[in-house]
Amino acid sequence: MKKVRVGMVGVGFIAKIHMAAFKENYPYVEVIGVCASRRENAERFALAHGVPMVFDDFEQLCASDEVDVVDICTPTNLHDAVILCACENKKHVICEKPLLGYYGEDHRQIQRVGVEVPKSEMYRKVIEKVGVLEERIKNSGIKFMYAENWVYAPAVEKMKKMLKASEGVVFELRAECSHSGSQASYSRKWRTSGGGSLMRLGSHPIAAVLHMKHYEGLLRYGRPIKPVAVIGEIASLTKMEALKDRICCVATGWDDVEDWSIAIIDFEDGSKATVFSTDLSLGGVKNKMEMYLSNGMVVANMTPNDSMIAFAPNESTWKDEYICEKLETKAGYSFPSADEFWTRGYPQEMKDFALSVIEGREPVSNFDLAKQTVLVIYAAYVSAELQKKVKVE
């Protein structure tokens, strides 16, 4: 079997996770090249991970005959440029979540985009950008693989099997992705992140509930059950006056993006989904989804879960041993993950992507899911601004 040859754009945190997932799927895929905004960073990454080629930029990488698939691990504001370049060069695309956003591309000198630009204008621009990408992807004939790992998490896969076996009706889904805040500088400003906690963190649970209703629709009607409207609420709670001169253990310093959000999604069959995403949650990453059926209930605790429980009287007990993502201290009780990235679906998604290229089929997580997710997110932003329910285009 011919291996799929991948070129990676970006060498930050998520690139390291993708690389580990690719290595677990060595029979199907190999990373042959990498590029980054600074060549020295790409060279360092290539040396550390045994990648044979370093490219000057993503244009050079996309044009290379050695590359079959372009894996986009850049900040979100660069996604659409790399996708369009890959389309021009007929290269398949793996794109890390979320698909894209609004960053103030109206050429006005707006420093605080998230405060100064109406969310309805953002939503209109995002709809236009999604339409352009969809047309280019379709015309180029490439495969678009949306790197939403929740879709591939074993607990979510089992939830789908239980839904199928039960033949039940989904009344409600509840999902959450929360932690104590990103330290990445790009996440602080709308101009580089396209939004705050709803955008960065909410893209995971929103995609997961959309995927679950899509799957339920295929089982029941032979077609997806689509989202039709959303109510959103956002806040910047780390800017509360009560926090002045107080110790705060979560990330602060957000500029024009929110650190707390909730979205309630209406589906065309009358069911609901509630999604929480915040940068205010201590104790490690919370990745959780609950499904309430007409004849049962299922909870998927991706992280943390109690497959392992540890206690340490002080911070130094476990030394440099990894426990879990975003854990502020190793002292006290913790929930070590035996294989956190497998639990969260990263190796499984890369296997599906490689096989979708080799076998000539659609991946489980594709452009349609990426598109619906970002449209729901920006409809929720409009809802939060207007304080009313907003239709999902």
Short mmCIF file of C-alpha atoms in Angstrom, two decimals:
data_model
loop_
_atom_site.label_atom_id
_atom_site.label_comp_id
_atom_site.label_asym_id
_atom_site.label_seq_id
_atom_site.Cartn_x
_atom_site.Cartn_y
_atom_site.Cartn_z
CA MET A 1 0.00 0.00 0.00
CA LYS A 2 1.34 3.42 -0.97
CA LYS A 3 1.77 5.72 2.01
CA VAL A 4 0.15 9.14 2.04
CA ARG A 5 2.85 11.82 2.09
CA VAL A 6 2.08 14.75 4.39
CA GLY A 7 3.56 18.24 4.53
CA MET A 8 2.90 20.11 7.76
CA VAL A 9 2.36 23.86 7.93
CA GLY A 10 3.10 25.13 11.45
CA VAL A 11 5.12 23.60 14.29
CA GLY A 12 3.29 24.70 17.44
CA PHE A 13 1.44 22.74 20.12
CA ILE A 14 -1.11 21.07 17.86
CA ALA A 15 1.57 20.13 15.30
CA LYS A 16 3.29 17.99 17.94
CA ILE A 17 0.00 16.17 18.61
CA HIS A 18 -0.57 15.64 14.87
CA MET A 19 2.97 14.34 14.46
CA ALA A 20 2.50 11.79 17.25
CA ALA A 21 -0.78 10.67 15.65
CA PHE A 22 0.87 10.31 12.23
CA LYS A 23 3.64 8.18 13.76
CA GLU A 24 1.05 5.83 15.25
CA ASN A 25 -0.27 5.30 11.73
CA TYR A 26 3.07 4.61 10.03
CA PRO A 27 1.68 1.86 7.74
CA TYR A 28 -0.53 4.45 6.02
CA VAL A 29 1.14 7.84 6.30
CA GLU A 30 4.51 9.57 6.53
CA VAL A 31 5.42 13.21 7.16
CA ILE A 32 7.94 14.20 4.50
CA GLY A 33 8.18 17.95 5.03
CA VAL A 34 7.40 20.90 7.26
CA CYS A 35 7.42 24.69 7.19
CA ALA A 36 6.84 27.47 9.70
CA SER A 37 6.80 31.26 9.87
CA ARG A 38 10.43 31.02 11.03
CA ARG A 39 12.60 28.52 9.19
CA GLU A 40 14.72 27.83 12.27
CA ASN A 41 11.61 26.61 14.12
CA ALA A 42 10.76 24.29 11.23
CA GLU A 43 14.32 22.97 11.18
CA ARG A 44 14.21 22.32 14.93
CA PHE A 45 10.90 20.46 14.57
CA ALA A 46 12.16 18.43 11.61
CA LEU A 47 15.28 17.40 13.49
CA ALA A 48 13.31 16.40 16.59
CA HIS A 49 10.80 14.29 14.66
CA GLY A 50 12.87 12.89 11.81
CA VAL A 51 11.19 14.89 9.03
CA PRO A 52 13.43 14.84 5.93
CA MET A 53 12.45 18.13 4.23
CA VAL A 54 12.09 21.74 5.40
CA PHE A 55 10.31 24.22 3.13
CA ASP A 56 10.71 27.99 3.11
CA ASP A 57 6.97 28.69 3.22
CA PHE A 58 3.59 27.06 2.68
CA GLU A 59 3.51 28.09 -0.99
CA GLN A 60 6.67 26.08 -1.62
CA LEU A 61 5.34 23.15 0.41
CA CYS A 62 2.01 23.11 -1.44
CA ALA A 63 3.77 23.19 -4.81
CA SER A 64 6.04 20.24 -4.02
CA ASP A 65 5.51 17.02 -5.99
CA GLU A 66 6.57 15.14 -2.84
CA VAL A 67 3.46 16.23 -0.93
CA ASP A 68 0.05 14.55 -1.22
CA VAL A 69 -1.66 16.18 1.78
CA VAL A 70 -1.16 19.58 3.41
CA ASP A 71 -1.72 19.49 7.17
CA ILE A 72 -2.62 22.98 8.47
CA CYS A 73 -1.51 23.53 12.07
CA THR A 74 -1.29 27.33 11.98
CA PRO A 75 -3.26 29.93 13.95
CA THR A 76 -6.80 30.17 12.60
CA ASN A 77 -6.30 33.48 10.77
CA LEU A 78 -3.95 31.73 8.29
CA HIS A 79 -6.20 28.75 7.50
CA ASP A 80 -8.03 30.06 4.45
CA ALA A 81 -4.85 31.29 2.73
CA VAL A 82 -3.20 27.87 3.07
CA ILE A 83 -6.38 26.04 2.01
CA LEU A 84 -6.65 28.15 -1.15
CA CYS A 85 -2.97 27.53 -1.96
CA ALA A 86 -3.45 23.79 -1.51
CA CYS A 87 -6.48 23.87 -3.80
CA GLU A 88 -4.47 25.65 -6.49
CA ASN A 89 -1.86 22.89 -6.29
CA LYS A 90 -4.44 20.04 -6.16
CA LYS A 91 -3.30 18.93 -2.71
CA HIS A 92 -5.62 17.31 -0.19
CA VAL A 93 -6.07 19.25 3.06
CA ILE A 94 -6.14 18.40 6.74
CA CYS A 95 -7.27 21.51 8.59
CA GLU A 96 -7.13 21.88 12.35
CA LYS A 97 -10.26 23.31 13.99
CA PRO A 98 -11.90 25.79 13.65
CA LEU A 99 -12.16 26.25 9.88
CA LEU A 100 -11.87 30.05 9.72
CA GLY A 101 -13.17 33.25 11.25
CA TYR A 102 -13.49 36.99 10.85
CA TYR A 103 -10.32 38.99 11.56
CA GLY A 104 -11.13 42.49 10.34
CA GLU A 105 -10.31 41.95 6.67
CA ASP A 106 -12.08 45.15 5.65
CA HIS A 107 -8.74 47.03 5.59
CA ARG A 108 -9.84 49.50 8.26
CA GLN A 109 -7.33 50.15 11.03
CA ILE A 110 -9.37 48.53 13.77
CA GLN A 111 -7.31 47.37 16.71
CA ARG A 112 -10.08 45.83 18.81
CA VAL A 113 -12.07 43.96 16.18
CA GLY A 114 -14.17 42.01 18.65
CA VAL A 115 -15.49 45.22 20.22
CA GLU A 116 -15.74 47.58 17.28
CA VAL A 117 -17.16 45.42 14.46
CA PRO A 118 -20.83 44.33 14.66
CA LYS A 119 -21.13 40.55 14.93
CA SER A 120 -23.76 40.56 12.16
CA GLU A 121 -21.11 41.99 9.80
CA MET A 122 -18.68 39.30 10.94
CA TYR A 123 -21.29 36.60 10.29
CA ARG A 124 -21.97 37.92 6.78
CA LYS A 125 -18.25 37.94 5.97
CA VAL A 126 -17.76 34.42 7.36
CA ILE A 127 -20.64 33.12 5.21
CA GLU A 128 -18.95 34.66 2.15
CA LYS A 129 -15.55 33.19 3.03
CA VAL A 130 -17.01 29.73 3.64
CA GLY A 131 -18.75 29.92 0.26
CA VAL A 132 -15.50 30.78 -1.53
CA LEU A 133 -13.64 27.91 0.13
CA GLU A 134 -16.42 25.44 -0.59
CA GLU A 135 -16.42 26.34 -4.28
CA ARG A 136 -12.61 26.16 -4.58
CA ILE A 137 -12.46 22.81 -2.78
CA LYS A 138 -15.19 21.37 -4.99
CA ASN A 139 -13.63 22.66 -8.22
CA SER A 140 -10.15 21.43 -7.30
CA GLY A 141 -11.36 17.90 -6.59
CA ILE A 142 -9.34 17.60 -3.40
CA LYS A 143 -10.40 15.95 -0.15
CA PHE A 144 -10.96 18.26 2.79
CA MET A 145 -10.37 16.56 6.14
CA TYR A 146 -11.52 18.54 9.17
CA ALA A 147 -9.33 17.73 12.17
CA GLU A 148 -12.05 17.58 14.80
CA ASN A 149 -10.72 14.89 17.13
CA TRP A 150 -13.89 14.66 19.27
CA VAL A 151 -15.65 12.96 16.35
CA TYR A 152 -13.09 10.14 16.60
CA ALA A 153 -12.86 9.85 20.39
CA PRO A 154 -13.60 6.23 21.44
CA ALA A 155 -16.27 7.40 23.91
CA VAL A 156 -18.09 9.33 21.17
CA GLU A 157 -17.79 6.37 18.79
CA LYS A 158 -19.34 4.14 21.48
CA MET A 159 -22.09 6.70 22.05
CA LYS A 160 -23.00 6.44 18.37
CA LYS A 161 -23.13 2.64 18.57
CA MET A 162 -25.40 2.84 21.62
CA LEU A 163 -27.66 5.34 19.87
CA LYS A 164 -27.98 2.97 16.92
CA ALA A 165 -28.69 -0.04 19.13
CA SER A 166 -31.30 1.80 21.22
CA GLU A 167 -33.27 3.10 18.24
CA GLY A 168 -34.11 5.95 20.61
CA VAL A 169 -34.82 9.60 19.86
CA VAL A 170 -32.28 12.19 21.02
CA PHE A 171 -34.06 14.82 23.09
CA GLU A 172 -31.01 16.75 24.18
CA LEU A 173 -27.23 16.87 23.98
CA ARG A 174 -25.00 18.69 26.47
CA ALA A 175 -21.29 19.21 25.82
CA GLU A 176 -18.42 21.14 27.34
CA CYS A 177 -14.84 22.05 26.52
CA SER A 178 -13.25 24.17 29.23
CA HIS A 179 -9.88 24.80 30.84
CA SER A 180 -7.94 27.54 32.60
CA GLY A 181 -7.04 29.48 29.46
CA SER A 182 -4.69 29.45 26.51
CA GLN A 183 -1.25 30.99 26.94
CA ALA A 184 -0.82 31.50 23.17
CA SER A 185 -0.44 35.19 22.32
CA TYR A 186 -2.64 34.91 19.19
CA SER A 187 -5.60 33.82 21.35
CA ARG A 188 -5.81 37.21 23.11
CA LYS A 189 -6.97 39.23 20.08
CA TRP A 190 -9.89 38.80 17.70
CA ARG A 191 -7.67 39.89 14.81
CA THR A 192 -5.62 36.68 15.09
CA SER A 193 -8.02 34.23 16.75
CA GLY A 194 -11.39 35.09 15.21
CA GLY A 195 -13.06 34.92 18.63
CA GLY A 196 -12.57 33.84 22.21
CA SER A 197 -13.64 30.79 24.18
CA LEU A 198 -16.69 30.15 21.98
CA MET A 199 -14.46 30.03 18.89
CA ARG A 200 -11.34 28.27 20.23
CA LEU A 201 -12.93 25.85 22.70
CA GLY A 202 -16.57 25.77 21.61
CA SER A 203 -15.66 24.48 18.18
CA HIS A 204 -15.02 21.04 19.73
CA PRO A 205 -18.37 20.42 21.49
CA ILE A 206 -20.38 22.25 18.81
CA ALA A 207 -18.90 20.00 16.12
CA ALA A 208 -19.55 16.93 18.27
CA VAL A 209 -23.24 17.67 18.82
CA LEU A 210 -23.69 18.54 15.14
CA HIS A 211 -22.01 15.26 14.20
CA MET A 212 -24.22 13.27 16.59
CA LYS A 213 -27.42 14.78 15.15
CA HIS A 214 -26.06 14.21 11.64
CA TYR A 215 -25.56 10.54 12.53
CA GLU A 216 -28.99 10.22 14.15
CA GLY A 217 -30.58 11.71 11.03
CA LEU A 218 -28.83 9.21 8.77
CA LEU A 219 -30.07 6.36 10.96
CA ARG A 220 -33.67 7.58 11.10
CA TYR A 221 -34.28 9.45 7.85
CA GLY A 222 -31.32 8.71 5.61
CA ARG A 223 -30.29 12.39 5.80
CA PRO A 224 -28.66 14.63 8.44
CA ILE A 225 -30.65 16.51 11.06
CA LYS A 226 -29.44 20.11 10.64
CA PRO A 227 -29.15 23.00 13.12
CA VAL A 228 -31.66 25.78 12.44
CA ALA A 229 -31.16 28.41 15.16
CA VAL A 230 -28.99 29.30 18.13
CA ILE A 231 -29.07 31.39 21.30
CA GLY A 232 -25.65 32.57 22.45
CA GLU A 233 -24.27 34.37 25.48
CA ILE A 234 -20.66 35.46 26.02
CA ALA A 235 -18.80 37.28 28.80
CA SER A 236 -15.37 38.45 29.92
CA LEU A 237 -15.51 37.32 33.52
CA THR A 238 -11.81 37.78 34.27
CA LYS A 239 -12.45 41.53 33.87
CA MET A 240 -14.87 41.59 36.80
CA GLU A 241 -14.25 44.49 39.19
CA ALA A 242 -14.28 42.05 42.11
CA LEU A 243 -11.03 40.50 40.82
CA LYS A 244 -9.05 43.71 41.23
CA ASP A 245 -6.03 43.09 43.46
CA ARG A 246 -7.08 39.43 43.95
CA ILE A 247 -5.13 36.30 43.08
CA CYS A 248 -6.50 34.74 39.87
CA CYS A 249 -5.32 31.25 38.90
CA VAL A 250 -6.82 31.21 35.41
CA ALA A 251 -5.44 33.02 32.35
CA THR A 252 -6.16 36.74 32.13
CA GLY A 253 -5.17 39.56 29.80
CA TRP A 254 -7.78 38.87 27.13
CA ASP A 255 -8.07 41.89 24.84
CA ASP A 256 -11.26 41.96 22.74
CA VAL A 257 -12.29 38.28 23.04
CA GLU A 258 -14.53 36.54 25.57
CA ASP A 259 -13.42 34.02 28.20
CA TRP A 260 -16.88 32.48 28.88
CA SER A 261 -19.63 31.31 26.54
CA ILE A 262 -22.76 29.22 26.20
CA ALA A 263 -24.72 28.28 23.08
CA ILE A 264 -28.13 26.60 22.88
CA ILE A 265 -28.71 25.04 19.46
CA ASP A 266 -32.14 24.23 17.97
CA PHE A 267 -32.30 21.36 15.46
CA GLU A 268 -34.88 20.89 12.73
CA ASP A 269 -36.44 17.90 14.52
CA GLY A 270 -37.17 20.00 17.62
CA SER A 271 -34.29 18.67 19.75
CA LYS A 272 -31.77 20.85 21.59
CA ALA A 273 -28.06 20.98 22.38
CA THR A 274 -26.37 23.08 25.06
CA VAL A 275 -22.66 23.82 24.74
CA PHE A 276 -20.42 25.36 27.40
CA SER A 277 -16.91 26.63 26.63
CA THR A 278 -14.84 28.68 29.05
CA ASP A 279 -11.30 29.70 29.91
CA LEU A 280 -12.20 29.80 33.61
CA SER A 281 -12.07 26.15 34.64
CA LEU A 282 -9.23 24.94 36.89
CA GLY A 283 -8.15 21.33 37.22
CA GLY A 284 -7.28 20.35 33.65
CA VAL A 285 -9.19 20.17 30.38
CA LYS A 286 -12.86 19.20 30.55
CA ASN A 287 -14.01 17.35 27.43
CA LYS A 288 -17.47 15.93 28.03
CA MET A 289 -20.66 15.12 26.13
CA GLU A 290 -24.02 13.86 27.46
CA MET A 291 -26.83 12.37 25.37
CA TYR A 292 -30.40 12.19 26.68
CA LEU A 293 -32.57 9.76 24.75
CA SER A 294 -36.22 8.78 24.80
CA ASN A 295 -35.13 5.41 26.21
CA GLY A 296 -31.71 5.95 27.79
CA MET A 297 -28.84 8.27 28.69
CA VAL A 298 -25.12 8.16 27.85
CA VAL A 299 -22.26 10.28 29.22
CA ALA A 300 -18.89 10.46 27.48
CA ASN A 301 -16.17 11.65 29.87
CA MET A 302 -13.23 12.03 27.52
CA THR A 303 -11.13 14.10 29.94
CA PRO A 304 -10.93 13.85 32.81
CA ASN A 305 -12.13 10.32 33.49
CA ASP A 306 -11.47 7.95 36.37
CA SER A 307 -9.67 5.17 34.50
CA MET A 308 -6.74 6.31 36.66
CA ILE A 309 -6.71 8.25 39.93
CA ALA A 310 -3.56 9.56 41.62
CA PHE A 311 -2.73 11.45 44.79
CA ALA A 312 0.46 13.28 45.68
CA PRO A 313 1.15 15.27 48.86
CA ASN A 314 3.32 17.73 46.96
CA GLU A 315 4.02 19.05 43.47
CA SER A 316 7.34 17.22 42.99
CA THR A 317 6.14 13.64 43.56
CA TRP A 318 5.52 12.78 39.90
CA LYS A 319 8.49 14.89 38.70
CA ASP A 320 8.32 15.38 34.91
CA GLU A 321 5.80 12.60 34.23
CA TYR A 322 2.87 13.90 32.16
CA ILE A 323 -0.51 13.77 33.92
CA CYS A 324 -3.00 15.62 31.72
CA GLU A 325 -3.35 18.79 29.67
CA LYS A 326 -3.77 22.17 31.41
CA LEU A 327 -3.37 20.76 34.93
CA GLU A 328 -2.21 23.60 37.17
CA THR A 329 -0.61 21.42 39.87
CA LYS A 330 0.41 17.79 40.31
CA ALA A 331 -0.23 17.99 44.05
CA GLY A 332 -3.41 16.49 45.53
CA TYR A 333 -5.79 14.26 43.55
CA SER A 334 -5.46 14.06 39.79
CA PHE A 335 -6.69 11.89 36.94
CA PRO A 336 -3.72 10.73 34.85
CA SER A 337 -4.56 9.61 31.35
CA ALA A 338 -2.94 6.35 30.27
CA ASP A 339 -3.09 7.61 26.67
CA GLU A 340 -4.75 11.02 26.58
CA PHE A 341 -4.47 11.64 22.87
CA TRP A 342 -5.92 8.20 22.00
CA THR A 343 -8.78 8.91 24.45
CA ARG A 344 -9.39 12.18 22.63
CA GLY A 345 -9.31 10.61 19.15
CA TYR A 346 -6.18 12.03 17.51
CA PRO A 347 -4.60 8.80 16.13
CA GLN A 348 -8.02 7.60 14.98
CA GLU A 349 -8.72 10.77 13.00
CA MET A 350 -5.36 10.58 11.20
CA LYS A 351 -5.96 6.95 10.29
CA ASP A 352 -9.36 7.85 8.82
CA PHE A 353 -7.83 10.75 6.88
CA ALA A 354 -5.03 8.62 5.42
CA LEU A 355 -7.40 5.82 4.46
CA SER A 356 -9.89 8.26 2.92
CA VAL A 357 -7.13 9.38 0.54
CA ILE A 358 -5.91 5.85 -0.16
CA GLU A 359 -9.42 4.43 -0.63
CA GLY A 360 -10.87 7.45 -2.42
CA ARG A 361 -13.74 8.04 0.01
CA GLU A 362 -15.03 10.87 2.18
CA PRO A 363 -13.57 11.20 5.69
CA VAL A 364 -15.92 10.97 8.65
CA SER A 365 -15.07 14.58 9.57
CA ASN A 366 -15.31 16.65 6.40
CA PHE A 367 -15.92 20.16 5.06
CA ASP A 368 -19.64 20.05 5.80
CA LEU A 369 -18.95 19.62 9.52
CA ALA A 370 -16.32 22.38 9.45
CA LYS A 371 -18.74 24.72 7.68
CA GLN A 372 -21.72 24.05 9.95
CA THR A 373 -19.57 24.45 13.06
CA VAL A 374 -18.26 27.91 12.17
CA LEU A 375 -21.69 29.10 11.02
CA VAL A 376 -23.25 28.04 14.33
CA ILE A 377 -20.43 29.77 16.24
CA TYR A 378 -20.87 33.10 14.45
CA ALA A 379 -24.67 32.90 14.62
CA ALA A 380 -24.18 32.49 18.40
CA TYR A 381 -22.00 35.63 18.44
CA VAL A 382 -24.76 37.56 16.67
CA SER A 383 -27.31 36.19 19.14
CA ALA A 384 -25.20 37.28 22.10
CA GLU A 385 -24.92 40.79 20.67
CA LEU A 386 -28.61 41.15 19.74
CA GLN A 387 -29.90 39.20 22.76
CA LYS A 388 -32.23 37.09 20.65
CA LYS A 389 -32.37 33.76 18.85
CA VAL A 390 -30.62 33.82 15.46
CA LYS A 391 -31.20 31.61 12.43
CA VAL A 392 -28.27 29.46 11.29
CA GLU A 393 -27.65 30.06 7.59
#
